[in-house]
Amino acid sequence: MKICYRCFKQYDAFLDLCPYCGCEEISEPKQPIYLTPGTIVGGRYIIGDAEDSGGFGIVYRAWDSKLETIVAVKEFFPTRLVTRAAGTKNIIISKKVLNEFTYRKERFLAEARTMAKFSSEKNITHVYEYFEENNTAYFVMELLKGTTLSKYLQQQGEALPQDLAVFIAGEIANALKALHANKIIHRDVAPDNIFLCEGKQITVKLIDFGAAKLTDVEDTVVDIILKPGYTPCEQYDNKKTIGPWTDIYALGATMYVMLTGSKPDESTNRKIKDEVLPPHEVNPEIDESLSNVVMKAMAVDRHMRFKDIDEFLLALNGEKKVLSIEKERRLRSFKRTTGIVIAAAVLGIVSIIVAGTFSNKRAEDVLKPAEISVWFSVAEGASEEDAMKSIIADFEGKFPGVKVNYRAIPEARYEAELSNAAGNGTLPDLFESTLLPDSLLESCMDLNVVMKSEQYKECLFLDQYDKYYSDRKRMPLGMELLVAYVITGGNVQLDYGSDYFSNISDFGTGVNVSFDSRYEGLLRDNFDISGLSGRAEFFNKDNNTSPVLLSSSMIINEVRSLTYDKKYVYCDAPNLKCRFTYEWSICEHDKNEKRAAEMLLSWMLGNVYQRELMVNSGGNSQVPEIPINRECFETKLRYLHNLTPIEKIYKNFVFVR
């Protein structure tokens, strides 16, 4: 019997071709310096045919004899520094280059360690293991099937369709977002390091992390990585000015190639004289708005680029308007000039008026004197009242003519108190209206003014506001979604390795799944829950019989208090039905009171209030709602570990009332 060193299946020795993949017999390496097919490394990986090689390494197909699957094994082999005798395993290193070899081997292993941190990221190549052997080093990774973007562009011979270019850029941006969150800069984003995987759907991977650098680690030696057309100016001198903007430039240049079919001029030339035409001037079929995104990403001046990947993604997805570079320069120049004029005017006023009078007068112009009432419910042991005190104090400090009187009412009495106030015509100016019947809101006003505020624009998901609130009488500050709580230790436990599920059956046949009847509507919006057990079977600490509970994110604190080990698993359905919550309404009274209430509610949509209430400087707040303010949403996900997986699925959220 023979072994095919491409598909690793056995076949009869008299055959010349593998009957499974059609490959000719491989018994010798393609080059003498390659490992001989059949060599075992790492105690379990059978080396097969060489897939690729470059100046620093060789990539082999290999068979993982333990997991019985095909993988890729990358061998550190800098051809300028080492060699290998044909048919042997150990590499040969000259003493003259030993120091450089050792340094570069450490960089190779650092690449493996970096990639291994992101094994859950779909847009980054997964690394399973790394080790040293044969006088060199290796790492084992998933075997990618497909082609690099560079080769794909060569095959096409022309620019890519706009939608495809945007899709590829968005996927790579997601990979960079994960890297930047861990303070890692790739430094080598370019078409030859972007891989398009074969399959029913295109999967895009960012590969080759050999140039990656930690921004908060001081390297004694750092290679200058240059790729003409894709490398920004700051990367040439290798100073500490590299950062997320460095990768954003390279991604912008990659988009330019995809959209126009030609590589932009080198950044150092552009710094002297920039003659790169915007993509829409090269190809009039390209949207000017997308062209502006590309040119801003690859601006020569790094201060003109997007400040981070999040801002880039907003622009790429059409959620943030981007001016042309020329218009933005003119606008900045105008603002600087205007700022000088305003500063001079203020100095003139200060010379006449006592310091402080001018700023107070401006605040009074924004909000006239008013006294407003604010009511909200508080759960036992929760921190809403402290948060409200803080925001009211800030608000009154900003608008000294406004007095805010608040009432914190226990949850059990809240609806009754509101009902009495509605019956007497004494509803407060601003009040929490979560789960209150619509009949109590008949005298409430629409919230069009709040919807035009800057704070409203800072929030996620409110593009679905009108679909959810047809009368515009409630404004949510938070949201909730479906969560499966899984017991991983205790009397009954489930070994569930993923952070996601798509159907109840994913938890396995015969597993007793229970549901929380308090959130039955949310569950039925997403699944057929007939036949599931009640929540008591999950919460029975002495004899729990159900390892899985389907419920809302609103009970995270309740589940967190359980003594046995558990994990939170999220549904990755394409259209996950979610709910807005922690709603507020305004009862229209005096004109000045109405304006003050609108301003305060707008503030409550902002990051200061939502961070104080729902994030609490580290995700330890007892308030279960997930904030909808973008910054606070991301902060809560980052600090509260059990919520982190939401970051990958929140764009699938659909809000159903």
PDB file of C-alpha atoms in Angstrom, residues 31 53 94 97 117 129 164 167 175 192 210 222 253 275 310 337 394 400 469-470 564 567 581 587 591 598 625 631:
ATOM      1  CA  GLN A  31      13.502  20.663  -3.378  1.00  0.00           C
ATOM      2  CA  SER A  53       7.743  28.620   0.590  1.00  0.00           C
ATOM      3  CA  SER A  94      26.594  28.796  10.443  1.00  0.00           C
ATOM      4  CA  VAL A  97      24.604  33.996  11.587  1.00  0.00           C
ATOM      5  CA  LYS A 117      -4.576  34.041  20.746  1.00  0.00           C
ATOM      6  CA  GLU A 129       0.348  24.331  18.341  1.00  0.00           C
ATOM      7  CA  LEU A 164     -17.110  42.240  -3.275  1.00  0.00           C
ATOM      8  CA  PHE A 167     -17.133  42.702   1.736  1.00  0.00           C
ATOM      9  CA  ALA A 175      -9.757  40.860  11.960  1.00  0.00           C
ATOM     10  CA  ASP A 192      -0.728  38.759  -0.648  1.00  0.00           C
ATOM     11  CA  GLY A 210       5.451  37.742  11.022  1.00  0.00           C
ATOM     12  CA  VAL A 222      12.233  45.665  15.141  1.00  0.00           C
ATOM     13  CA  ALA A 253      -4.502  50.946  -0.217  1.00  0.00           C
ATOM     14  CA  GLU A 275      -1.015  62.543  -7.605  1.00  0.00           C
ATOM     15  CA  ASP A 310     -14.732  51.095  14.391  1.00  0.00           C
ATOM     16  CA  THR A 337      -9.788  80.289  11.544  1.00  0.00           C
ATOM     17  CA  ASP A 394     -24.123  67.093  36.532  1.00  0.00           C
ATOM     18  CA  PRO A 400     -28.172  76.156  36.875  1.00  0.00           C
ATOM     19  CA  TYR A 469     -42.166  52.390  18.686  1.00  0.00           C
ATOM     20  CA  SER A 470     -44.762  53.558  16.169  1.00  0.00           C
ATOM     21  CA  TYR A 564     -21.903  25.891  40.482  1.00  0.00           C
ATOM     22  CA  LYS A 567     -21.354  29.633  31.042  1.00  0.00           C
ATOM     23  CA  THR A 581     -35.907  47.846  27.579  1.00  0.00           C
ATOM     24  CA  CYS A 587     -45.399  64.050  29.954  1.00  0.00           C
ATOM     25  CA  LYS A 591     -42.926  74.551  27.543  1.00  0.00           C
ATOM     26  CA  GLU A 598     -36.058  66.479  26.609  1.00  0.00           C
ATOM     27  CA  GLU A 625     -29.802  45.914  31.002  1.00  0.00           C
ATOM     28  CA  GLU A 631     -19.241  53.267  23.673  1.00  0.00           C
TER      29      GLU A 631
END
